[in-house]
Amino acid sequence: MSKHVAVIYGGWSAERPVSLSSGTECIKALREKGYRVTEIDAGRDLAAQLAAIDPKPDVVFNALHGRWGEDGCVQGLLEIMGIPYTHSGVRASSIAMDKMSAKAMFMEYDIPCARHVWVSRDEIAAGNALPPPYVLKPNNEGSSVGVEIILTAEEEQNMLAREWTHGDGVMQEEFIPGREMTVAVKDGKAMEIIEILTGNHAFYDFESKYVAGGSEHIIPADIPGDLRAKIQDCAEKAYRALGCRGIARADFRYDPTEDRVAILEINTQPGMTPTSLVPDAARHDGLSFADIVAWMVEDASCER
């Protein structure tokens, strides 16, 4: 008998639309592979939603993105309920979603990072922070939600004059010019590097990630072999540093003028939408979308 998979997606985070897209694609793929699939648009009563499924699912495929679904909360619930699940566990998920905590772990493992600080609006206004150019990032959002690039002092003043939408503080990170690279890591092993070209977009923002034609993915990235090995090694070290499981994806900037690589973050539940990057890496390795989704289901376990 085929496995019974409950796909949880949607949810109530800022990344709900992305999760709905990922979940829809994964549901189709799992049914294509012959799994019995139950769809759950996750609510705050997720425990009750799961408990109402009869028979109990063999596996939960976690297609949630953003807070609550990607930060260890749902992972802890699934462990309490004793249901095997995909992707990373409580510890890795919670650290990866907290950008400042993840940076601390990367630095502990000698993975190169851009300079970064935790700042308030008042500290930026008083000049007690990094000077432009820099990037502002909410500490616990994904999919580039809330990210701003501040290149000049004038842009900084304009930003401060607007309504502050980042809460009490934000991660301020040195802006590294150059090329955008990403590496999926599957079961601890780096896949092929993808370079992301964003055209008229200043960076790999929400629109360039999820709108068809918003970005171009070059795989394999056109880089020297020693640079490829360095970035892949950094991605694997980041995966191990946080204790990731299943598939994760590490994002990098590369400044060719200084031959400088810096990790930006690691995503423990990377997107599986029609424009996402992990499916591209899988296809390069000869795996169809359905193949890689089925692999995640077979890799699922409790206490990850």
C-alpha positions as a printed Julia matrix, in Angstrom:
304×3 Matrix{Float64}:
  0.0    0.0     0.0
  1.33   3.45   -0.86
  2.23   5.87    1.89
 -0.39   8.32    3.11
  1.11  11.83    2.95
 -0.48  14.9     4.48
  0.75  18.02    2.72
  0.51  21.08    4.97
  0.67  24.36    3.12
 -0.81  27.86    3.06
 -0.76  28.91    6.71
 -0.95  32.49    7.91
  2.57  33.9     7.54
  3.58  36.67    5.14
  4.69  33.9     2.77
  1.26  32.27    2.47
  1.02  32.82   -1.33
  4.42  31.18   -1.87
  3.45  28.24    0.33
  0.18  27.74   -1.54
  2.15  27.55   -4.79
  4.78  25.16   -3.38
  2.13  22.95   -1.82
  0.03  22.77   -4.96
  3.02  21.68   -7.05
  4.12  19.09   -4.47
  0.59  17.65   -4.15
  0.46  17.09   -7.91
  3.9   15.5    -7.89
  3.1   13.13   -5.02
 -0.11  11.97   -6.66
  1.84  11.44   -9.87
  4.16   9.14   -7.88
  1.21   7.15   -6.52
  1.1    8.45   -2.94
 -2.23   8.88   -1.16
 -2.37  12.61   -0.41
 -4.43  14.61    2.07
 -4.29  18.38    1.62
 -4.28  20.67    4.68
 -4.39  24.44    4.46
 -2.76  24.91    7.84
 -4.58  26.95   10.46
 -3.76  27.72   14.07
 -5.73  24.57   14.9
 -3.24  22.46   12.92
 -3.01  19.84   15.67
 -6.77  19.29   15.44
 -6.62  19.27   11.64
 -3.99  16.51   11.72
 -5.72  14.54   14.47
 -8.94  14.49   12.42
 -7.3   12.62    9.54
 -8.29   8.95    9.55
 -6.19   6.96    9.06
 -3.29   8.91   10.51
 -0.81  10.03    7.83
  2.45   8.15    7.51
  4.32  11.36    6.68
  3.7   15.1     6.76
  5.18  16.96    3.82
  5.82  20.43    5.2
  5.3   22.92    2.37
  4.84  25.88    4.71
  7.12  28.9     4.35
  7.91  31.67    6.79
  7.2   32.06   10.48
  5.48  29.26   12.41
  5.85  26.77    9.55
  9.59  27.15    8.97
 10.92  28.28   12.37
 10.61  25.12   14.46
  7.04  25.6    15.71
  5.33  23.11   13.38
  8.32  20.79   13.59
  7.91  20.58   17.38
  4.19  19.91   17.03
  4.83  17.05   14.59
  7.39  15.52   16.93
  4.92  15.7    19.83
  2.29  14.02   17.64
  4.79  11.37   16.51
  4.35  12.0    12.77
  7.45  11.78   10.54
  8.01  14.97    8.56
 10.18  16.4     5.8
 12.98  18.98    5.87
 14.91  20.1     8.95
 14.07  19.66   12.62
 13.29  22.05   15.44
 16.83  23.27   16.15
 17.98  23.86   12.58
 14.68  25.43   11.58
 14.61  27.87   14.48
 18.23  28.96   14.05
 18.01  29.34   10.27
 14.89  31.48   10.54
 16.61  33.79   13.05
 19.12  35.52   10.79
 21.33  36.88   13.58
 21.55  33.45   15.25
 22.36  31.8    11.94
 25.13  34.33   11.28
 26.63  33.57   14.68
 26.73  29.87   13.83
 28.27  30.53   10.42
 31.03  32.62   11.97
 31.68  29.92   14.58
 32.32  27.5    11.69
 34.52  30.02    9.79
 32.02  30.46    6.98
 32.6   33.94    5.49
 29.8   36.44    6.19
 29.17  40.07    5.35
 29.47  42.51    8.25
 26.16  42.74   10.07
 24.63  44.32   13.17
 21.29  44.39   14.94
 20.03  47.97   14.91
 17.03  50.14   15.7
 15.71  53.03   13.66
 17.18  55.46   16.2
 20.66  53.93   15.91
 20.59  54.29   12.12
 19.4   57.9    12.4
 22.16  58.69   14.9
 24.83  57.23   12.65
 25.64  54.45   15.13
 25.36  51.71   12.51
 26.87  50.63    9.2
 27.18  53.4     6.6
 25.57  52.97    3.17
 25.6   50.86    1.13
 23.84  48.25    3.25
 20.88  45.87    3.28
 18.04  45.92    5.82
 16.48  42.56    6.62
 13.75  41.63    9.09
 15.29  39.03   11.36
 12.7   36.29   10.91
 11.1   36.56    7.49
 11.93  34.77    4.26
 11.3   35.17    0.52
 12.93  38.64    0.73
  9.88  39.94    2.61
 10.73  43.41    3.95
 14.27  43.49    2.51
 15.58  46.89    1.4
 18.89  47.87   -0.19
 20.11  51.32    0.9
 22.89  52.49   -1.42
 23.29  56.17   -0.53
 22.86  58.6     2.37
 19.89  60.13    0.54
 18.18  56.73    0.29
 18.85  56.24    3.99
 17.11  59.52    4.84
 14.18  58.63    2.62
 13.91  55.23    4.31
 13.94  56.77    7.78
 11.27  59.28    6.75
  8.88  56.48    5.84
  6.87  54.41    8.29
  9.19  51.88    9.96
  7.84  48.4     9.22
 10.54  46.22   10.77
  9.45  46.12   14.42
 11.83  47.18   17.18
 14.94  46.27   15.24
 16.36  44.87   12.04
 19.5   43.18   10.79
 21.68  45.64    8.91
 24.1   43.86    6.6
 26.94  45.21    4.48
 25.96  45.31    0.81
 28.28  43.15   -1.28
 28.23  44.03   -4.98
 28.65  41.34   -7.58
 26.98  38.06   -8.41
 24.17  36.12   -6.72
 24.79  32.38   -6.24
 22.74  29.66   -4.58
 23.43  26.03   -3.73
 20.93  23.36   -2.77
 22.28  20.82   -0.28
 20.68  17.37   -0.36
 21.38  15.06    2.58
 24.57  16.98    3.37
 25.94  17.02   -0.19
 26.04  20.22   -2.25
 24.29  20.12   -5.61
 25.29  22.23   -8.6
 25.68  25.99   -8.11
 23.08  28.23   -9.73
 23.78  31.85  -10.62
 20.73  34.11  -10.43
 20.4   36.97  -12.9
 17.73  39.46  -11.86
 17.68  41.82  -14.85
 16.19  45.17  -13.87
 15.69  44.13  -10.25
 18.29  45.45   -7.81
 18.43  42.08   -6.06
 16.64  38.71   -5.9
 13.45  40.2    -4.45
  9.96  38.72   -4.07
  8.9   39.58   -7.62
 12.05  38.25   -9.25
 11.65  35.01   -7.25
  8.02  34.25   -7.97
  6.91  36.05  -11.13
  7.53  34.16  -14.35
 10.48  35.76  -16.16
 11.5   37.73  -13.09
 14.93  36.1   -13.01
 17.18  33.81  -15.02
 18.82  30.76  -13.45
 22.21  29.79  -14.9
 23.14  26.19  -14.04
 25.91  25.36  -13.77
 27.16  28.81  -12.83
 29.95  30.01  -15.13
 32.7   30.19  -12.5
 36.18  28.67  -12.07
 36.47  25.26  -10.49
 38.21  26.49   -7.35
 35.44  29.02   -6.7
 32.8   26.36   -7.31
 34.48  24.08   -4.77
 34.74  26.9    -2.22
 31.06  27.86   -2.44
 29.9   24.24   -2.32
 32.12  23.61    0.7
 30.68  26.66    2.47
 27.14  25.45    1.72
 27.87  22.01    3.17
 29.49  23.54    6.26
 26.46  25.8     6.8
 24.14  22.79    6.51
 26.18  20.9     9.1
 26.59  23.92   11.39
 22.84  24.26   11.84
 22.15  20.52   11.75
 19.91  20.66    8.67
 18.19  17.62    7.24
 16.66  16.72    3.9
 17.06  19.53    1.38
 18.14  23.07    2.27
 19.47  25.9     0.12
 22.31  28.3     0.9
 22.48  31.76   -0.71
 25.72  33.64   -1.43
 27.1   36.85   -2.89
 30.35  36.82   -4.83
 32.31  40.03   -5.47
 34.69  39.28   -8.37
 36.65  42.52   -7.91
 37.79  41.33   -4.47
 37.38  37.59   -5.1
 35.16  37.57   -2.05
 32.44  35.04   -1.15
 29.9   35.67    1.62
 26.99  33.51    2.76
 23.71  35.38    3.17
 21.48  32.71    4.73
 20.35  29.11    4.55
 16.76  28.19    3.79
 15.57  25.0     5.5
 12.36  24.8     3.44
 13.23  26.24    0.05
 10.47  27.04   -2.39
  9.04  24.39   -4.7
  7.1   26.72   -6.99
  7.28  26.72  -10.8
 10.01  29.4   -10.61
 11.97  27.97   -7.66
 15.63  26.98   -7.61
 15.74  23.52   -6.0
 13.76  21.94   -8.88
 16.34  23.37  -11.3
 19.19  21.81   -9.31
 17.34  18.49   -9.23
 16.76  18.51  -12.99
 20.47  19.15  -13.52
 21.11  15.96  -11.53
 18.64  14.0   -13.65
 15.79  14.12  -11.13
 12.32  15.25  -12.12
 10.24  17.49   -9.85
  8.23  14.43   -8.8
 11.46  12.49   -8.12
 12.84  15.1    -5.72
  9.51  15.5    -3.89
  9.24  11.71   -3.5
 12.81  11.63   -2.17
 11.84  14.14    0.52
  8.91  11.95    1.58
 11.07   8.83    1.8
 13.67  10.79    3.81
 11.07  11.94    6.37
 11.42  11.04   10.04
 10.61  12.2    13.57
 13.12  14.01   15.81
 15.15  15.48   12.96
